[in-house]
mmCIF file of C-alpha atoms in Angstrom:
data_model
loop_
_atom_site.group_PDB
_atom_site.id
_atom_site.type_symbol
_atom_site.label_atom_id
_atom_site.label_comp_id
_atom_site.label_asym_id
_atom_site.label_seq_id
_atom_site.Cartn_x
_atom_site.Cartn_y
_atom_site.Cartn_z
ATOM 1 C CA MET A 2 108.868 126.303 89.367
ATOM 2 C CA THR A 3 108.138 123.263 91.921
ATOM 3 C CA ARG A 4 105.818 120.114 90.739
ATOM 4 C CA CYS A 5 104.078 119.167 93.026
ATOM 5 C CA VAL A 6 103.451 114.505 93.272
ATOM 6 C CA LEU A 7 100.102 112.989 93.952
ATOM 7 C CA ILE A 8 100.736 109.972 96.988
ATOM 8 C CA THR A 9 98.094 107.451 96.602
ATOM 9 C CA ARG A 10 99.218 104.952 99.224
ATOM 10 C CA PRO A 11 98.620 104.212 102.219
ATOM 11 C CA GLU A 12 99.173 107.404 104.642
ATOM 12 C CA ALA A 13 101.232 105.108 106.815
ATOM 13 C CA ASP A 14 103.166 104.092 103.992
ATOM 14 C CA ALA A 15 103.769 107.825 102.674
ATOM 15 C CA ALA A 16 104.663 109.667 105.210
ATOM 16 C CA VAL A 17 108.918 108.490 105.364
ATOM 17 C CA LEU A 18 107.782 108.201 100.881
ATOM 18 C CA GLN A 19 106.056 112.467 101.906
ATOM 19 C CA SER A 20 110.046 113.163 103.622
ATOM 20 C CA GLN A 21 111.870 111.691 100.825
ATOM 21 C CA LEU A 22 110.650 113.783 98.199
ATOM 22 C CA THR A 23 109.845 116.715 99.784
ATOM 23 C CA ALA A 24 113.781 116.509 100.291
ATOM 24 C CA MET A 25 114.781 115.508 96.498
ATOM 25 C CA GLY A 26 112.592 119.726 95.501
ATOM 26 C CA PHE A 27 108.958 118.510 95.309
ATOM 27 C CA LYS A 28 105.434 119.312 96.592
ATOM 28 C CA THR A 29 103.300 116.002 97.312
ATOM 29 C CA LEU A 30 99.636 116.007 97.796
ATOM 30 C CA LEU A 31 98.531 112.138 100.086
ATOM 31 C CA ASN A 32 95.842 110.528 98.541
ATOM 32 C CA PRO A 33 95.469 107.378 99.676
ATOM 33 C CA ILE A 34 93.656 104.977 97.158
ATOM 34 C CA LEU A 35 94.046 101.876 99.902
ATOM 35 C CA ASN A 36 92.264 102.237 103.676
ATOM 36 C CA ILE A 37 94.312 99.849 105.677
ATOM 37 C CA ALA A 38 91.961 98.001 107.683
ATOM 38 C CA TYR A 39 94.016 95.583 110.664
ATOM 39 C CA LYS A 40 92.188 92.470 112.017
ATOM 40 C CA ASP A 41 92.480 92.200 115.590
ATOM 41 C CA ASP A 42 91.174 89.159 115.872
ATOM 42 C CA VAL A 43 92.128 86.482 114.347
ATOM 43 C CA HIS A 44 93.994 83.913 116.526
ATOM 44 C CA LEU A 45 97.653 83.436 114.858
ATOM 45 C CA SER A 46 99.873 79.954 115.119
ATOM 46 C CA LEU A 47 103.231 79.874 114.538
ATOM 47 C CA GLU A 48 102.806 75.829 115.465
ATOM 48 C CA SER A 49 106.021 73.538 112.860
ATOM 49 C CA VAL A 50 106.102 77.270 111.295
ATOM 50 C CA GLN A 51 109.763 77.518 109.433
ATOM 51 C CA ALA A 52 109.464 81.364 107.853
ATOM 52 C CA ILE A 53 107.127 83.648 107.959
ATOM 53 C CA LEU A 54 106.259 85.314 104.444
ATOM 54 C CA PHE A 55 105.822 89.447 103.764
ATOM 55 C CA THR A 56 104.801 90.614 100.886
ATOM 56 C CA SER A 57 104.396 94.003 102.228
ATOM 57 C CA THR A 58 104.708 96.433 104.522
ATOM 58 C CA ASN A 59 101.229 96.924 106.193
ATOM 59 C CA GLY A 60 101.760 92.830 106.650
ATOM 60 C CA VAL A 61 104.075 93.897 109.189
ATOM 61 C CA ARG A 62 101.976 95.874 111.554
ATOM 62 C CA ALA A 63 99.654 93.492 110.768
ATOM 63 C CA PHE A 64 101.603 90.546 112.012
ATOM 64 C CA VAL A 65 104.003 92.340 114.733
ATOM 65 C CA ARG A 66 100.384 93.818 116.101
ATOM 66 C CA GLN A 67 99.020 90.531 118.009
ATOM 67 C CA HIS A 68 102.501 88.453 118.421
ATOM 68 C CA ASP A 69 106.354 89.599 120.053
ATOM 69 C CA GLU A 70 107.760 86.586 118.114
ATOM 70 C CA ARG A 71 111.019 88.286 116.363
ATOM 71 C CA SER A 72 112.946 85.319 115.762
ATOM 72 C CA ILE A 73 112.070 83.371 113.243
ATOM 73 C CA PRO A 74 113.193 84.215 110.044
ATOM 74 C CA VAL A 75 111.136 85.738 107.899
ATOM 75 C CA PHE A 76 111.127 86.275 103.828
ATOM 76 C CA THR A 77 109.656 89.998 102.117
ATOM 77 C CA VAL A 78 108.916 90.720 99.127
ATOM 78 C CA GLY A 79 111.402 94.055 99.133
ATOM 79 C CA ASP A 80 113.205 96.273 100.777
ATOM 80 C CA ALA A 81 110.588 98.739 102.078
ATOM 81 C CA SER A 82 109.111 95.362 104.111
ATOM 82 C CA ALA A 83 112.842 94.412 104.891
ATOM 83 C CA ARG A 84 112.925 97.970 106.749
ATOM 84 C CA ALA A 85 109.592 98.080 108.237
ATOM 85 C CA ALA A 86 110.743 94.459 110.149
ATOM 86 C CA HIS A 87 114.175 95.165 111.033
ATOM 87 C CA ASN A 88 112.621 97.758 112.971
ATOM 88 C CA GLU A 89 110.022 96.072 114.448
ATOM 89 C CA GLY A 90 112.533 93.800 115.964
ATOM 90 C CA PHE A 91 113.000 90.889 113.568
ATOM 91 C CA LYS A 92 116.397 88.993 114.096
ATOM 92 C CA ILE A 93 116.960 87.050 110.164
ATOM 93 C CA VAL A 94 114.905 89.841 107.349
ATOM 94 C CA LYS A 95 115.928 88.194 103.838
ATOM 95 C CA SER A 96 114.577 90.837 101.189
ATOM 96 C CA ALA A 97 113.506 89.747 97.959
ATOM 97 C CA ARG A 98 114.034 92.955 96.057
ATOM 98 C CA GLY A 99 111.236 91.798 93.316
ATOM 99 C CA ASP A 100 107.888 90.658 92.749
ATOM 100 C CA VAL A 101 106.311 87.719 94.007
ATOM 101 C CA ARG A 102 107.886 85.366 91.881
ATOM 102 C CA ALA A 103 111.380 86.555 93.297
ATOM 103 C CA LEU A 104 109.918 85.721 96.839
ATOM 104 C CA SER A 105 108.751 82.412 95.890
ATOM 105 C CA SER A 106 113.011 82.383 93.712
ATOM 106 C CA LEU A 107 114.595 83.358 97.849
ATOM 107 C CA VAL A 108 112.272 80.975 99.735
ATOM 108 C CA GLN A 109 113.522 77.830 97.593
ATOM 109 C CA GLN A 110 116.503 79.244 97.641
ATOM 110 C CA HIS A 111 117.627 79.007 101.008
ATOM 111 C CA LEU A 112 114.867 77.325 102.805
ATOM 112 C CA LYS A 113 113.553 73.977 102.778
ATOM 113 C CA PRO A 114 110.068 72.324 102.212
ATOM 114 C CA GLU A 115 110.475 69.461 105.075
ATOM 115 C CA SER A 116 111.586 71.715 107.708
ATOM 116 C CA GLY A 117 108.321 73.659 108.683
ATOM 117 C CA ALA A 118 105.625 75.482 107.111
ATOM 118 C CA LEU A 119 105.979 79.195 105.354
ATOM 119 C CA LEU A 120 103.100 81.692 107.450
ATOM 120 C CA HIS A 121 102.137 84.600 104.486
ATOM 121 C CA ILE A 122 100.106 86.735 106.035
ATOM 122 C CA ALA A 123 98.282 88.788 103.219
ATOM 123 C CA ALA A 124 96.039 91.498 102.778
ATOM 124 C CA SER A 125 91.925 89.551 102.058
ATOM 125 C CA ARG A 126 93.346 89.705 98.413
ATOM 126 C CA VAL A 127 96.611 89.383 96.916
ATOM 127 C CA ALA A 128 98.180 90.247 93.882
ATOM 128 C CA GLY A 129 100.101 87.407 92.064
ATOM 129 C CA ASP A 130 99.835 83.822 93.820
ATOM 130 C CA LEU A 131 102.877 83.277 95.606
ATOM 131 C CA ALA A 132 101.108 79.840 98.104
ATOM 132 C CA GLY A 133 100.961 78.821 94.393
ATOM 133 C CA ASP A 134 104.180 78.501 93.273
ATOM 134 C CA LEU A 135 105.155 77.541 97.178
ATOM 135 C CA GLU A 136 103.302 73.467 97.637
ATOM 136 C CA LYS A 137 103.832 73.056 93.615
ATOM 137 C CA SER A 138 107.480 72.679 94.304
ATOM 138 C CA GLY A 139 106.518 71.393 97.995
ATOM 139 C CA PHE A 140 105.874 73.041 100.919
ATOM 140 C CA GLU A 141 103.231 73.764 103.100
ATOM 141 C CA VAL A 142 102.400 77.580 103.071
ATOM 142 C CA ARG A 143 99.842 79.522 105.572
ATOM 143 C CA ARG A 144 98.228 82.514 104.934
ATOM 144 C CA GLU A 145 96.682 83.844 107.318
ATOM 145 C CA VAL A 146 94.088 87.032 106.853
ATOM 146 C CA LEU A 147 95.060 90.137 108.511
ATOM 147 C CA TYR A 148 94.685 92.836 107.996
ATOM 148 C CA SER A 149 92.170 94.710 103.794
ATOM 149 C CA ALA A 150 93.038 97.235 102.070
ATOM 150 C CA PRO A 151 89.098 98.173 100.731
ATOM 151 C CA VAL A 152 89.857 101.236 97.957
ATOM 152 C CA ALA A 153 88.100 104.664 98.715
ATOM 153 C CA ASP A 154 84.510 105.972 98.124
ATOM 154 C CA ALA A 155 85.739 109.007 95.537
ATOM 155 C CA LEU A 156 88.782 110.964 95.018
ATOM 156 C CA GLN A 157 89.598 113.951 98.221
ATOM 157 C CA ALA A 158 88.693 117.705 97.835
ATOM 158 C CA GLU A 159 91.644 118.942 97.680
ATOM 159 C CA THR A 160 92.383 116.549 95.438
ATOM 160 C CA ILE A 161 89.874 117.196 92.954
ATOM 161 C CA ALA A 162 90.462 120.434 93.365
ATOM 162 C CA ALA A 163 94.403 121.316 91.931
ATOM 163 C CA LEU A 164 93.506 118.219 89.519
ATOM 164 C CA LYS A 165 91.167 120.443 87.635
ATOM 165 C CA GLN A 166 94.046 123.595 88.530
ATOM 166 C CA GLY A 167 96.615 121.905 86.825
ATOM 167 C CA ASN A 168 98.682 121.939 90.364
ATOM 168 C CA VAL A 169 99.839 118.304 89.441
ATOM 169 C CA ASP A 170 102.266 117.012 87.715
ATOM 170 C CA ALA A 171 103.312 113.229 88.316
ATOM 171 C CA ILE A 172 101.715 110.323 90.054
ATOM 172 C CA LEU A 173 103.375 107.704 92.015
ATOM 173 C CA LEU A 174 101.312 104.379 91.461
ATOM 174 C CA PHE A 175 103.523 101.595 93.247
ATOM 175 C CA SER A 176 100.420 98.057 92.673
ATOM 176 C CA PRO A 177 97.287 96.862 89.803
ATOM 177 C CA ARG A 178 94.543 97.261 92.388
ATOM 178 C CA THR A 179 95.514 101.065 93.117
ATOM 179 C CA ALA A 180 95.771 101.939 90.229
ATOM 180 C CA ILE A 181 92.977 100.398 89.031
ATOM 181 C CA ALA A 182 91.382 101.286 91.259
ATOM 182 C CA PHE A 183 93.337 105.403 90.439
ATOM 183 C CA VAL A 184 91.559 105.396 87.119
ATOM 184 C CA ALA A 185 88.541 104.689 87.868
ATOM 185 C CA LEU A 186 88.339 107.460 90.490
ATOM 186 C CA ILE A 187 89.610 110.174 88.434
ATOM 187 C CA LYS A 188 86.478 108.938 85.459
ATOM 188 C CA GLU A 189 84.041 108.953 88.119
ATOM 189 C CA ALA A 190 85.439 112.909 89.337
ATOM 190 C CA GLY A 191 85.213 113.749 85.717
ATOM 191 C CA LEU A 192 88.756 113.974 85.217
ATOM 192 C CA ALA A 193 89.810 111.858 82.099
ATOM 193 C CA ASP A 194 90.974 114.426 80.647
ATOM 194 C CA ALA A 195 93.162 115.810 83.716
ATOM 195 C CA CYS A 196 95.634 113.412 83.082
ATOM 196 C CA GLN A 197 96.566 114.498 79.206
ATOM 197 C CA LYS A 198 99.040 117.274 81.559
ATOM 198 C CA LEU A 199 99.958 114.477 84.165
ATOM 199 C CA THR A 200 103.203 111.537 84.238
ATOM 200 C CA VAL A 201 102.699 109.109 85.868
ATOM 201 C CA PHE A 202 105.556 107.413 87.718
ATOM 202 C CA CYS A 203 104.765 103.164 88.270
ATOM 203 C CA LEU A 204 105.807 100.659 89.805
ATOM 204 C CA SER A 205 105.923 97.470 87.185
ATOM 205 C CA ALA A 206 104.702 97.290 84.673
ATOM 206 C CA ALA A 207 101.650 95.375 86.058
ATOM 207 C CA VAL A 208 100.764 99.058 86.565
ATOM 208 C CA GLY A 209 102.072 100.766 83.500
ATOM 209 C CA LYS A 210 98.766 98.848 81.907
ATOM 210 C CA ALA A 211 96.381 99.883 84.031
ATOM 211 C CA VAL A 212 96.414 103.323 83.646
ATOM 212 C CA GLU A 213 96.444 102.765 79.117
ATOM 213 C CA GLU A 214 93.085 102.910 79.714
ATOM 214 C CA LEU A 215 93.625 107.408 80.113
ATOM 215 C CA THR A 216 95.669 109.489 77.824
ATOM 216 C CA TRP A 217 99.042 111.234 79.571
ATOM 217 C CA THR A 218 101.638 113.176 79.475
ATOM 218 C CA GLY A 219 104.038 109.988 80.123
ATOM 219 C CA ILE A 220 104.412 106.459 81.599
ATOM 220 C CA GLN A 221 107.435 105.762 83.207
ATOM 221 C CA THR A 222 107.849 101.917 84.936
ATOM 222 C CA ALA A 223 110.487 101.184 87.104
ATOM 223 C CA PRO A 224 113.172 99.150 86.034
ATOM 224 C CA GLU A 225 112.984 97.407 89.167
ATOM 225 C CA PRO A 226 110.017 96.737 91.025
ATOM 226 C CA ASN A 227 111.239 98.886 93.663
ATOM 227 C CA GLN A 228 110.114 102.003 95.158
ATOM 228 C CA ASP A 229 114.456 102.810 95.354
ATOM 229 C CA ALA A 230 114.123 102.459 91.003
ATOM 230 C CA LEU A 231 110.929 104.178 91.153
ATOM 231 C CA LEU A 232 112.533 107.087 92.687
ATOM 232 C CA ASN A 233 115.691 107.316 91.055
ATOM 233 C CA LEU A 234 112.927 107.789 88.095
ATOM 234 C CA LEU A 235 111.401 110.638 89.433
ATOM 235 C CA ALA A 236 114.603 111.647 90.432
ATOM 236 C CA SER A 237 116.038 111.485 86.584
ATOM 237 C CA TRP A 238 112.576 112.812 85.691
ATOM 238 C CA LEU A 239 112.790 115.768 87.536
ATOM 239 C CA LYS A 240 116.159 117.504 85.449
ATOM 240 C CA GLN A 241 115.001 117.230 82.679
#
């Protein structure tokens, strides 16, 4: 029987992921937990900016909606956001292939505080303290909020039905905030017992910790906080 994976990513991020999972032999069900809302009324200044920092693909999408600058060096938290930046035409892109701490380290390896400010394109809520970490090393960090990610009001009817019928085998969770929201929505829908038949795949230990209050068949955490590592983990599980 073909295993079904529930994808909780926003729609724009889920499209490629769905194709990858289908190619791996999975059925997919999409239920975004966070919905992306772009802010197009922000005045974006690049004066004295030596580099742009992206901590998500949504940050890349938000920036290109407002500005056609592509020559300023870009530093991204991971490979997915790096690919998005490359695809949008940015000339110089470096990926930290990790979390915000890895991004901070990468920036400090390649840039100097006296060379200019760092522009962090962010959501209204951020994970970690990228600005604080870099500011301790003397960098000026300008955080521009170009999008928000409100939580869905409820699980979709199709998702609820699939969980009740036992037609979902695994769930992918990519951030602690998504995980916390998903757990709350599961409880609200009265589906906590359904999780006992599911394996949850988490991008990081922080994501795994956020789902521990529910009982699962298993909680699996990617060895590195990136999508490729998570998909490799899923591929290994498929062979079991």
